[in-house]
Coordinates of C-alpha atoms in Angstrom, one line a residue:
M1359 CA 0.1 0.0 -0.2
I1360 CA 3.0 2.7 0.3
V1361 CA 3.8 1.4 -2.7
L1362 CA 0.6 2.1 -4.2
V1363 CA 0.3 5.6 -2.4
L1364 CA 3.8 6.9 -3.7
G1365 CA 2.8 5.7 -7.3
I1366 CA -0.1 7.6 -7.3
I1367 CA 2.4 10.3 -6.4
G1368 CA 4.8 10.0 -8.3
V1369 CA 1.8 10.2 -11.2
T1370 CA 0.3 13.3 -9.6
Y1371 CA 3.5 15.0 -9.2
Y1372 CA 5.2 14.4 -13.1
V1373 CA 1.1 15.6 -14.5
V1374 CA 1.1 18.9 -12.6
V1375 CA 5.1 19.8 -12.6
V1376 CA 6.3 18.1 -15.6
A1377 CA 4.2 18.3 -18.0
N1378 CA 1.7 21.0 -16.9
Y1379 CA 2.8 24.0 -14.6
G1380 CA 6.6 23.5 -14.7
P1381 CA 6.5 24.6 -18.7
A1382 CA 3.9 26.7 -17.7
L1383 CA 5.8 28.8 -16.1
F1384 CA 7.7 30.1 -18.7
H1385 CA 4.9 31.6 -20.7
G1386 CA 5.2 34.9 -19.0
G1387 CA 2.7 37.0 -17.9
L1388 CA -0.6 35.9 -15.9
D1389 CA 0.3 32.4 -17.4
S1390 CA 3.7 32.3 -15.0
F1391 CA 2.1 33.9 -12.2
I1392 CA -0.9 31.6 -11.4
A1393 CA 1.7 28.0 -12.3
F1394 CA 4.0 29.9 -9.7
L1395 CA 1.6 29.9 -7.2
V1396 CA 0.3 26.4 -8.4
L1397 CA 3.3 24.8 -8.2
V1398 CA 4.3 26.8 -4.8
L1399 CA 1.2 25.3 -3.0
F1400 CA 1.3 22.2 -4.5
H1401 CA 4.9 21.6 -2.9
S1402 CA 3.9 23.3 0.2
L1403 CA 1.2 21.2 0.9
L1404 CA 3.1 17.6 -1.3
V1405 CA 5.5 18.3 2.0
M1406 CA 3.7 18.4 4.9
L1407 CA 1.5 15.3 3.1
L1408 CA 4.2 13.5 3.5
W1409 CA 5.9 14.3 7.0
S1410 CA 2.1 13.3 8.6
Y1411 CA 1.6 9.8 6.1
F1412 CA 5.2 8.4 7.3
A1413 CA 4.8 9.7 10.6
T1414 CA 1.8 8.2 11.0
V1415 CA 3.1 4.7 9.5
L1416 CA 5.9 5.1 10.9
T1417 CA 4.6 5.6 14.7
D1418 CA 3.8 3.3 17.2
P1419 CA 0.3 3.2 17.4
G1420 CA 0.9 2.7 21.5
G1421 CA 0.9 -0.9 22.9
V1422 CA 0.2 -2.2 26.6
P1423 CA 3.8 -3.6 28.3
P1424 CA 3.6 -6.5 28.9
N1425 CA 3.7 -7.1 33.0
W1426 CA 1.3 -3.5 32.4
R1427 CA -0.7 -3.8 35.9
P1428 CA -4.2 -0.9 36.7
S1429 CA -2.4 1.1 39.9
I1430 CA -4.7 1.4 43.2
D1431 CA -6.5 4.2 44.7
E1432 CA -4.9 3.9 48.9
E1433 CA -7.9 5.6 49.7
S1434 CA -11.0 3.5 48.0
G1435 CA -9.0 0.6 47.3
D1436 CA -10.5 0.2 44.2
A1437 CA -8.2 0.1 40.9
D1438 CA -7.3 3.3 39.3
P1439 CA -8.2 3.2 35.7
L1440 CA -5.7 5.3 34.4
V1441 CA -1.8 4.0 34.5
G1442 CA -0.2 1.9 37.2
L1443 CA 3.4 0.4 34.9
G1444 CA 5.5 0.0 38.7
Y1445 CA 3.8 -3.7 39.4
E1446 CA 5.0 -5.3 43.2
G1447 CA 2.6 -8.3 43.4
M1448 CA -0.2 -6.4 45.3
D1449 CA -3.6 -8.2 45.1
L1450 CA -5.8 -6.3 42.9
G1451 CA -8.9 -7.6 44.7
L1452 CA -9.0 -10.0 41.3
N1453 CA -7.5 -13.4 43.1
Q1454 CA -6.7 -14.3 39.3
P1455 CA -5.8 -17.4 38.0
A1456 CA -2.2 -17.9 35.7
T1457 CA -5.1 -17.2 32.9
F1458 CA -7.6 -14.4 33.1
G1459 CA -11.0 -15.6 33.5
E1460 CA -13.9 -12.4 34.8
P1461 CA -11.9 -9.8 36.8
A1462 CA -13.5 -9.7 40.3
N1463 CA -13.0 -6.2 39.6
P1464 CA -16.0 -4.7 36.9
Q1465 CA -14.3 -1.9 36.5
L1466 CA -11.2 -3.1 35.0
R1467 CA -10.6 -4.9 32.0
V1468 CA -8.9 -8.1 30.9
C1469 CA -8.5 -8.6 27.0
R1470 CA -8.9 -12.6 26.2
K1471 CA -6.7 -12.9 23.5
C1472 CA -3.4 -11.4 24.9
N1473 CA -4.3 -13.1 28.0
Q1474 CA -4.0 -9.2 30.0
F1475 CA -5.4 -5.8 31.5
K1476 CA -6.6 -3.4 29.4
P1477 CA -5.9 -0.2 30.4
P1478 CA -8.7 2.8 29.3
R1479 CA -10.3 2.7 26.2
C1480 CA -7.7 0.4 25.2
H1481 CA -8.6 -2.4 21.9
H1482 CA -7.1 -5.5 20.5
C1483 CA -6.4 -5.3 17.4
S1484 CA -6.8 -8.6 14.9
V1485 CA -4.6 -7.5 12.8
C1486 CA -1.4 -6.0 14.2
G1487 CA -2.3 -9.1 17.5
R1488 CA -2.0 -7.4 20.3
C1489 CA -3.8 -4.2 22.1
I1490 CA -3.4 -0.5 20.9
L1491 CA -3.8 2.3 23.1
K1492 CA -7.4 4.5 22.3
M1493 CA -7.7 2.4 19.2
D1494 CA -9.7 4.0 16.6
H1495 CA -8.9 1.5 13.6
H1496 CA -6.3 -0.5 11.7
C1497 CA -5.8 1.4 8.7
V1498 CA -4.6 0.2 5.0
W1499 CA -3.5 3.2 3.7
V1500 CA -0.5 3.6 6.2
V1501 CA -0.4 -0.4 7.1
N1502 CA 0.0 0.1 10.5
C1503 CA -3.3 0.6 13.6
V1504 CA -4.3 4.2 14.0
G1505 CA -4.0 4.8 17.9
A1506 CA -2.9 7.4 21.2
L1507 CA 0.4 7.7 19.5
N1508 CA -0.2 8.8 15.6
Y1509 CA -4.0 9.9 15.5
K1510 CA -2.8 13.6 15.3
Y1511 CA -0.4 12.6 12.1
F1512 CA -3.3 10.6 10.6
L1513 CA -6.0 12.9 10.9
L1514 CA -3.1 15.8 9.6
F1515 CA -2.7 12.7 6.9
L1516 CA -6.1 12.7 5.8
F1517 CA -5.9 17.5 6.5
Y1518 CA -3.3 18.0 4.3
T1519 CA -4.2 15.1 1.3
F1520 CA -7.8 17.2 1.1
L1521 CA -5.7 20.3 0.8
L1522 CA -3.4 19.4 -1.9
T1523 CA -6.2 16.7 -3.9
T1524 CA -8.6 19.5 -4.4
L1525 CA -5.9 21.5 -5.5
V1526 CA -5.0 19.1 -8.4
T1527 CA -8.4 18.4 -8.6
L1528 CA -9.2 22.3 -9.9
S1529 CA -5.3 22.9 -11.8
L1530 CA -6.6 19.8 -13.3
L1531 CA -9.9 21.2 -14.4
R1532 CA -9.3 23.5 -17.0
L1533 CA -8.3 20.4 -19.4
F1534 CA -10.0 18.2 -18.3
I1535 CA -12.9 20.0 -19.1
A1536 CA -10.8 20.3 -23.2
F1537 CA -10.7 17.0 -23.3
F1538 CA -14.8 16.8 -23.8
T1539 CA -14.8 20.3 -25.8
D1540 CA -13.2 21.9 -29.3
G1541 CA -10.0 23.6 -26.6
V1542 CA -6.5 22.8 -27.4
I1543 CA -4.5 20.4 -25.8
N1544 CA -0.5 20.0 -25.9
G1545 CA 1.4 17.4 -24.8
T1546 CA 1.5 13.4 -26.4
P1547 CA -1.1 10.4 -26.2
G1548 CA 0.4 9.5 -22.9
T1549 CA 0.5 12.6 -21.6
L1550 CA -3.0 13.3 -21.7
V1551 CA -4.2 9.5 -20.9
A1552 CA -1.8 10.5 -17.7
T1553 CA -3.7 14.0 -17.2
F1554 CA -7.1 12.8 -17.8
V1555 CA -6.8 9.8 -15.1
T1556 CA -4.6 12.2 -12.8
F1557 CA -7.4 14.5 -12.4
V1558 CA -10.7 11.6 -12.0
L1559 CA -8.4 10.5 -8.6
N1560 CA -7.7 12.8 -7.5
L1561 CA -10.8 13.8 -7.7
S1562 CA -12.6 11.0 -6.6
F1563 CA -9.9 11.2 -3.1
A1564 CA -10.6 14.8 -2.8
L1565 CA -15.0 13.6 -2.6
S1566 CA -14.0 10.9 -0.3
I1567 CA -11.5 11.6 1.9
M1568 CA -14.0 15.0 2.6
G1569 CA -16.4 12.9 4.1
F1570 CA -14.0 11.4 6.1
L1571 CA -12.2 13.8 7.3
V1572 CA -15.7 15.5 8.4
M1573 CA -16.6 12.2 10.6
H1574 CA -13.2 12.3 12.2
I1575 CA -13.2 16.1 13.4
S1576 CA -16.9 14.9 14.9
L1577 CA -15.5 12.3 16.5
V1578 CA -12.4 14.5 17.4
L1579 CA -14.6 17.3 18.7
G1580 CA -16.8 14.4 21.5
N1581 CA -14.3 12.8 22.2
T1582 CA -14.7 9.7 20.5
T1583 CA -12.6 7.2 18.4
T1584 CA -14.0 5.2 16.0
I1585 CA -14.7 2.6 17.3
E1586 CA -16.4 4.4 20.7
A1587 CA -18.8 5.8 19.1
F1588 CA -20.2 2.4 17.7
E1589 CA -19.7 1.8 21.9
K1590 CA -22.1 5.8 22.7
K1591 CA -25.3 4.2 21.1
T1592 CA -26.2 2.5 24.5
N1593 CA -24.5 5.5 26.2
P1594 CA -25.3 8.9 25.1
K1595 CA -23.3 10.0 28.6
W1596 CA -20.1 9.7 27.3
Q1597 CA -17.7 10.3 30.3
Y1598 CA -14.7 11.4 28.6
D1599 CA -16.2 14.4 27.1
L1600 CA -15.0 17.9 28.5
G1601 CA -16.4 20.2 25.7
R1602 CA -14.6 20.7 22.3
R1603 CA -11.8 22.5 23.6
K1604 CA -10.6 20.2 25.5
N1605 CA -11.3 17.4 23.4
F1606 CA -9.7 18.9 20.9
E1607 CA -6.4 19.3 23.3
Q1608 CA -6.0 15.6 23.6
V1609 CA -5.4 15.5 20.3
F1610 CA -3.5 17.7 19.0
G1611 CA -2.2 19.7 22.0
V1612 CA -2.4 22.5 24.1
D1613 CA 0.1 24.2 22.3
K1614 CA -0.3 26.1 19.1
R1615 CA 2.8 25.7 17.0
C1616 CA 2.5 22.4 16.6
W1617 CA -1.5 21.9 15.4
F1618 CA -0.3 21.7 12.2
I1619 CA 2.9 19.6 12.2
P1620 CA 2.7 15.9 12.8
A1621 CA 5.3 16.7 16.1
Y1622 CA 4.2 17.3 19.4
S1623 CA 5.7 20.3 21.5
E1624 CA 8.2 18.5 24.8
E1625 CA 5.7 21.4 26.8
D1626 CA 2.7 19.4 26.1
L1627 CA 4.8 15.7 25.9
E1628 CA 5.5 16.6 29.8
R1629 CA 2.2 17.9 31.3
M1630 CA -0.1 16.1 29.1
P1631 CA 0.1 12.6 29.9
V1632 CA -3.2 11.7 27.8
L1633 CA -0.7 12.3 24.9
R1634 CA 0.9 9.0 26.5
G1635 CA -2.3 7.0 25.5
F1636 CA -3.0 5.9 29.5
E1637 CA -4.3 8.1 31.0
Y1638 CA -7.8 9.8 30.2
P1639 CA -9.9 12.6 32.3
T1640 CA -13.1 12.1 33.1
R1641 CA -17.0 15.0 33.5
P1642 CA -16.8 15.4 36.9
D1643 CA -20.1 15.2 37.0
L1644 CA -21.1 12.1 36.0
D1645 CA -17.8 10.2 38.4
E1646 CA -20.4 11.4 41.3
L1647 CA -23.4 9.7 39.5
Q1648 CA -21.6 7.1 38.8
Q1649 CA -20.2 6.8 42.3
L1650 CA -23.7 7.4 43.5

Protein backbone atom coordinates (compact mmCIF):
# COMPACT_ATOMS: atom_id res chain seq x y z
CA MET A 1 0.00 0.00 0.00
CA ILE A 2 2.89 2.36 0.67
CA VAL A 3 4.20 1.73 -2.85
CA LEU A 4 0.70 2.36 -4.23
CA VAL A 5 0.42 5.66 -2.36
CA LEU A 6 3.84 6.77 -3.56
CA GLY A 7 2.94 5.68 -7.10
CA ILE A 8 -0.20 7.83 -7.11
CA ILE A 9 1.81 10.76 -5.77
CA GLY A 10 4.47 10.18 -8.44
CA VAL A 11 1.96 10.21 -11.31
CA THR A 12 0.29 13.30 -9.89
CA TYR A 13 3.65 15.06 -9.57
CA TYR A 14 4.51 14.25 -13.18
CA VAL A 15 1.21 15.54 -14.52
CA VAL A 16 1.05 18.74 -12.44
CA VAL A 17 4.72 19.76 -12.29
CA VAL A 18 6.52 18.16 -15.24
CA ALA A 19 3.82 18.06 -17.89
CA ASN A 20 1.74 21.16 -17.19
CA TYR A 21 2.63 23.86 -14.69
CA GLY A 22 6.40 23.49 -14.83
CA PRO A 23 6.61 24.46 -18.50
CA ALA A 24 3.94 27.16 -17.94
CA LEU A 25 6.41 29.05 -15.77
CA PHE A 26 8.19 30.17 -18.94
CA HIS A 27 5.09 31.31 -20.83
CA GLY A 28 5.25 34.77 -19.30
CA GLY A 29 2.46 37.04 -18.10
CA LEU A 30 -0.50 35.75 -16.10
CA ASP A 31 0.18 32.11 -17.01
CA SER A 32 3.58 32.24 -15.32
CA PHE A 33 2.14 33.86 -12.19
CA ILE A 34 -0.64 31.24 -11.88
CA ALA A 35 1.84 28.44 -12.50
CA PHE A 36 4.12 29.82 -9.80
CA LEU A 37 1.29 29.94 -7.26
CA VAL A 38 0.12 26.42 -8.11
CA LEU A 39 3.64 24.99 -7.84
CA VAL A 40 4.37 26.71 -4.51
CA LEU A 41 1.09 25.47 -3.00
CA PHE A 42 1.53 22.02 -4.51
CA HIS A 43 5.03 21.48 -3.14
CA SER A 44 4.15 22.94 0.27
CA LEU A 45 1.15 20.64 0.68
CA LEU A 46 3.09 17.68 -0.71
CA VAL A 47 5.83 18.09 1.91
CA MET A 48 3.27 18.23 4.73
CA LEU A 49 1.37 15.27 3.30
CA LEU A 50 4.47 13.07 3.09
CA TRP A 51 5.65 14.16 6.55
CA SER A 52 2.26 13.32 8.07
CA TYR A 53 1.96 10.08 6.13
CA PHE A 54 5.31 8.63 7.16
CA ALA A 55 4.82 9.86 10.73
CA THR A 56 1.62 7.80 10.81
CA VAL A 57 3.28 4.79 9.19
CA LEU A 58 6.43 4.76 11.32
CA THR A 59 5.01 5.79 14.71
CA ASP A 60 3.95 3.01 17.04
CA PRO A 61 0.26 3.69 17.81
CA GLY A 62 0.82 2.66 21.43
CA GLY A 63 0.90 -0.80 22.94
CA VAL A 64 0.32 -2.13 26.45
CA PRO A 65 3.52 -3.04 28.34
CA PRO A 66 3.73 -6.82 29.02
CA ASN A 67 3.42 -6.52 32.81
CA TRP A 68 1.02 -3.59 32.94
CA ARG A 69 -1.36 -3.60 35.90
CA PRO A 70 -3.92 -1.02 37.04
CA SER A 71 -2.70 1.04 39.96
CA ILE A 72 -4.56 1.05 43.25
CA ASP A 73 -6.43 3.92 44.84
CA GLU A 74 -5.15 3.59 48.41
CA GLU A 75 -8.09 5.49 49.91
CA SER A 76 -10.90 3.53 48.31
CA GLY A 77 -9.08 0.33 47.53
CA ASP A 78 -10.45 0.37 44.00
CA ALA A 79 -8.38 -0.12 40.91
CA ASP A 80 -7.43 3.14 39.29
CA PRO A 81 -8.55 3.01 35.64
CA LEU A 82 -5.62 5.15 34.59
CA VAL A 83 -2.07 3.84 34.64
CA GLY A 84 0.02 1.54 36.73
CA LEU A 85 3.28 0.51 35.13
CA GLY A 86 4.86 -0.67 38.36
CA TYR A 87 3.43 -3.86 39.78
CA GLU A 88 4.96 -5.47 42.83
CA GLY A 89 2.55 -8.35 43.20
CA MET A 90 -0.03 -6.34 45.15
CA ASP A 91 -3.44 -7.86 45.66
CA LEU A 92 -5.76 -6.10 43.24
CA GLY A 93 -8.84 -7.79 44.62
CA LEU A 94 -8.97 -9.95 41.54
CA ASN A 95 -7.77 -13.34 42.74
CA GLN A 96 -6.99 -14.10 39.14
CA PRO A 97 -5.55 -17.49 38.11
CA ALA A 98 -2.68 -17.80 35.65
CA THR A 99 -5.16 -17.50 32.81
CA PHE A 100 -7.45 -14.51 33.21
CA GLY A 101 -11.15 -15.06 33.38
CA GLU A 102 -13.72 -12.49 34.45
CA PRO A 103 -12.09 -9.99 36.84
CA ALA A 104 -13.63 -9.69 40.26
CA ASN A 105 -13.60 -5.90 39.93
CA PRO A 106 -15.96 -4.87 37.08
CA GLN A 107 -13.99 -1.65 36.55
CA LEU A 108 -11.04 -3.66 35.27
CA ARG A 109 -10.82 -4.74 31.67
CA VAL A 110 -9.07 -7.89 30.49
CA CYS A 111 -8.10 -8.87 26.96
CA ARG A 112 -8.84 -12.55 26.47
CA LYS A 113 -6.57 -12.75 23.42
CA CYS A 114 -3.53 -11.06 24.97
CA ASN A 115 -4.32 -12.58 28.38
CA GLN A 116 -3.56 -9.34 30.21
CA PHE A 117 -5.23 -6.24 31.62
CA LYS A 118 -6.30 -3.42 29.32
CA PRO A 119 -6.01 0.30 30.11
CA PRO A 120 -9.06 2.52 29.54
CA ARG A 121 -10.06 3.04 25.90
CA CYS A 122 -7.72 0.27 24.78
CA HIS A 123 -8.86 -2.33 22.23
CA HIS A 124 -7.37 -5.43 20.66
CA CYS A 125 -6.38 -5.25 16.98
CA SER A 126 -6.80 -8.60 15.25
CA VAL A 127 -4.49 -7.51 12.42
CA CYS A 128 -1.60 -6.38 14.64
CA GLY A 129 -2.29 -9.16 17.15
CA ARG A 130 -2.01 -6.89 20.21
CA CYS A 131 -3.91 -4.32 22.25
CA ILE A 132 -3.64 -0.71 21.02
CA LEU A 133 -4.01 2.32 23.28
CA LYS A 134 -7.10 4.36 22.36
CA MET A 135 -7.41 2.39 19.15
CA ASP A 136 -9.39 4.05 16.37
CA HIS A 137 -9.01 1.54 13.53
CA HIS A 138 -6.46 -0.40 11.54
CA CYS A 139 -5.77 1.53 8.33
CA VAL A 140 -4.62 -0.36 5.26
CA TRP A 141 -3.38 2.85 3.61
CA VAL A 142 -0.78 3.43 6.31
CA VAL A 143 -0.20 -0.30 7.02
CA ASN A 144 -0.53 0.45 10.70
CA CYS A 145 -3.02 0.85 13.50
CA VAL A 146 -4.27 4.33 14.28
CA GLY A 147 -4.11 4.81 18.03
CA ALA A 148 -3.23 7.20 20.83
CA LEU A 149 0.29 8.00 19.67
CA ASN A 150 -0.31 8.55 15.95
CA TYR A 151 -3.95 9.65 15.72
CA LYS A 152 -2.99 13.33 15.30
CA TYR A 153 -0.57 12.41 12.50
CA PHE A 154 -3.30 10.43 10.76
CA LEU A 155 -5.73 13.35 10.94
CA LEU A 156 -3.11 15.69 9.50
CA PHE A 157 -2.47 13.17 6.72
CA LEU A 158 -6.18 13.28 5.86
CA PHE A 159 -6.22 17.08 6.07
CA TYR A 160 -3.25 17.66 3.78
CA THR A 161 -4.36 14.93 1.39
CA PHE A 162 -7.74 16.62 1.04
CA LEU A 163 -6.13 20.02 0.40
CA LEU A 164 -3.65 18.62 -2.11
CA THR A 165 -6.17 16.53 -4.05
CA THR A 166 -8.54 19.51 -4.15
CA LEU A 167 -5.74 21.73 -5.49
CA VAL A 168 -4.82 19.18 -8.17
CA THR A 169 -8.47 18.74 -9.16
CA LEU A 170 -8.99 22.48 -9.58
CA SER A 171 -5.70 23.01 -11.40
CA LEU A 172 -6.47 20.25 -13.92
CA LEU A 173 -10.16 21.09 -14.32
CA ARG A 174 -9.67 23.22 -17.45
CA LEU A 175 -7.74 20.38 -19.13
CA PHE A 176 -10.43 17.87 -18.18
CA ILE A 177 -13.12 20.10 -19.68
CA ALA A 178 -11.04 20.44 -22.84
CA PHE A 179 -11.24 16.67 -23.32
CA PHE A 180 -14.98 16.99 -24.03
CA THR A 181 -14.91 20.28 -25.92
CA ASP A 182 -13.05 21.70 -28.86
CA GLY A 183 -10.33 23.12 -26.63
CA VAL A 184 -6.70 22.67 -27.65
CA ILE A 185 -4.60 20.41 -25.41
CA ASN A 186 -0.86 20.21 -25.83
CA GLY A 187 1.09 17.06 -25.11
CA THR A 188 1.63 13.48 -26.20
CA PRO A 189 -1.15 10.88 -26.05
CA GLY A 190 0.53 9.35 -22.99
CA THR A 191 0.57 12.70 -21.21
CA LEU A 192 -3.08 13.29 -22.02
CA VAL A 193 -4.07 9.89 -20.65
CA ALA A 194 -2.03 10.49 -17.48
CA THR A 195 -3.69 13.89 -17.04
CA PHE A 196 -7.17 12.42 -17.44
CA VAL A 197 -6.48 9.59 -14.97
CA THR A 198 -4.84 11.97 -12.47
CA PHE A 199 -7.85 14.28 -12.53
CA VAL A 200 -10.32 11.43 -11.94
CA LEU A 201 -8.21 9.91 -9.16
CA ASN A 202 -7.70 13.19 -7.31
CA LEU A 203 -11.35 14.15 -7.64
CA SER A 204 -12.38 10.76 -6.23
CA PHE A 205 -9.94 11.02 -3.34
CA ALA A 206 -10.96 14.61 -2.56
CA LEU A 207 -14.65 13.70 -2.31
CA SER A 208 -14.13 10.52 -0.30
CA ILE A 209 -11.57 12.02 2.08
CA MET A 210 -13.78 15.05 2.67
CA GLY A 211 -16.47 12.80 4.15
CA PHE A 212 -13.91 10.83 6.13
CA LEU A 213 -12.32 14.03 7.43
CA VAL A 214 -15.65 15.50 8.52
CA MET A 215 -16.43 12.28 10.39
CA HIS A 216 -13.12 12.32 12.25
CA ILE A 217 -13.44 16.01 13.12
CA SER A 218 -16.78 15.23 14.78
CA LEU A 219 -15.15 12.33 16.63
CA VAL A 220 -12.32 14.55 17.89
CA LEU A 221 -14.74 17.23 19.11
CA GLY A 222 -16.68 14.54 20.98
CA ASN A 223 -13.51 12.88 22.33
CA THR A 224 -14.47 9.62 20.70
CA THR A 225 -12.77 7.06 18.49
CA THR A 226 -14.37 5.17 15.62
CA ILE A 227 -14.72 2.09 17.84
CA GLU A 228 -16.09 4.08 20.76
CA ALA A 229 -18.69 5.72 18.53
CA PHE A 230 -20.56 2.41 18.53
CA GLU A 231 -20.27 2.16 22.31
CA LYS A 232 -21.79 5.63 22.72
CA LYS A 233 -24.97 4.45 21.05
CA THR A 234 -25.76 2.46 24.20
CA ASN A 235 -24.28 5.08 26.55
CA PRO A 236 -25.22 8.62 25.44
CA LYS A 237 -23.55 10.18 28.52
CA TRP A 238 -19.95 9.86 27.36
CA GLN A 239 -17.64 10.26 30.35
CA TYR A 240 -14.64 11.45 28.31
CA ASP A 241 -16.46 14.38 26.68
CA LEU A 242 -14.89 17.42 28.40
CA GLY A 243 -16.02 20.08 25.93
CA ARG A 244 -14.90 20.70 22.37
CA ARG A 245 -11.76 22.70 23.14
CA LYS A 246 -10.40 20.28 25.74
CA ASN A 247 -11.34 17.34 23.53
CA PHE A 248 -9.43 18.92 20.65
CA GLU A 249 -6.39 19.59 22.85
CA GLN A 250 -6.29 15.95 23.96
CA VAL A 251 -5.45 15.04 20.36
CA PHE A 252 -3.54 18.07 19.04
CA GLY A 253 -2.02 19.39 22.26
CA VAL A 254 -2.20 22.85 23.83
CA ASP A 255 0.71 24.41 21.92
CA LYS A 256 -0.86 26.07 18.87
CA ARG A 257 2.48 26.16 17.06
CA CYS A 258 2.34 22.37 16.66
CA TRP A 259 -1.30 21.97 15.70
CA PHE A 260 -0.60 21.68 11.98
CA ILE A 261 2.60 19.63 12.07
CA PRO A 262 2.92 15.90 12.92
CA ALA A 263 4.77 16.50 16.18
CA TYR A 264 4.20 17.64 19.75
CA SER A 265 6.09 20.24 21.73
CA GLU A 266 8.17 19.03 24.66
CA GLU A 267 6.01 21.12 26.99
CA ASP A 268 2.84 19.35 25.88
CA LEU A 269 4.41 15.91 26.25
CA GLU A 270 5.52 16.77 29.78
CA ARG A 271 2.32 18.37 31.08
CA MET A 272 -0.26 16.26 29.22
CA PRO A 273 -0.18 12.59 30.28
CA VAL A 274 -3.15 11.96 27.99
CA LEU A 275 -0.79 12.18 25.00
CA ARG A 276 0.97 9.02 26.24
CA GLY A 277 -2.24 7.03 25.92
CA PHE A 278 -2.83 5.75 29.46
CA GLU A 279 -4.50 8.57 31.40
CA TYR A 280 -7.82 10.08 30.36
CA PRO A 281 -9.67 12.58 32.55
CA THR A 282 -13.41 12.12 32.82
CA ARG A 283 -16.35 14.41 33.47
CA PRO A 284 -16.73 15.10 37.21
CA ASP A 285 -20.53 15.17 37.03
CA LEU A 286 -20.68 11.69 35.53
CA ASP A 287 -18.10 10.40 38.02
CA GLU A 288 -20.33 11.53 40.87
CA LEU A 289 -23.37 9.84 39.31
CA GLN A 290 -21.45 6.58 38.93
CA GLN A 291 -20.40 6.69 42.60
CA LEU A 292 -24.03 7.18 43.63
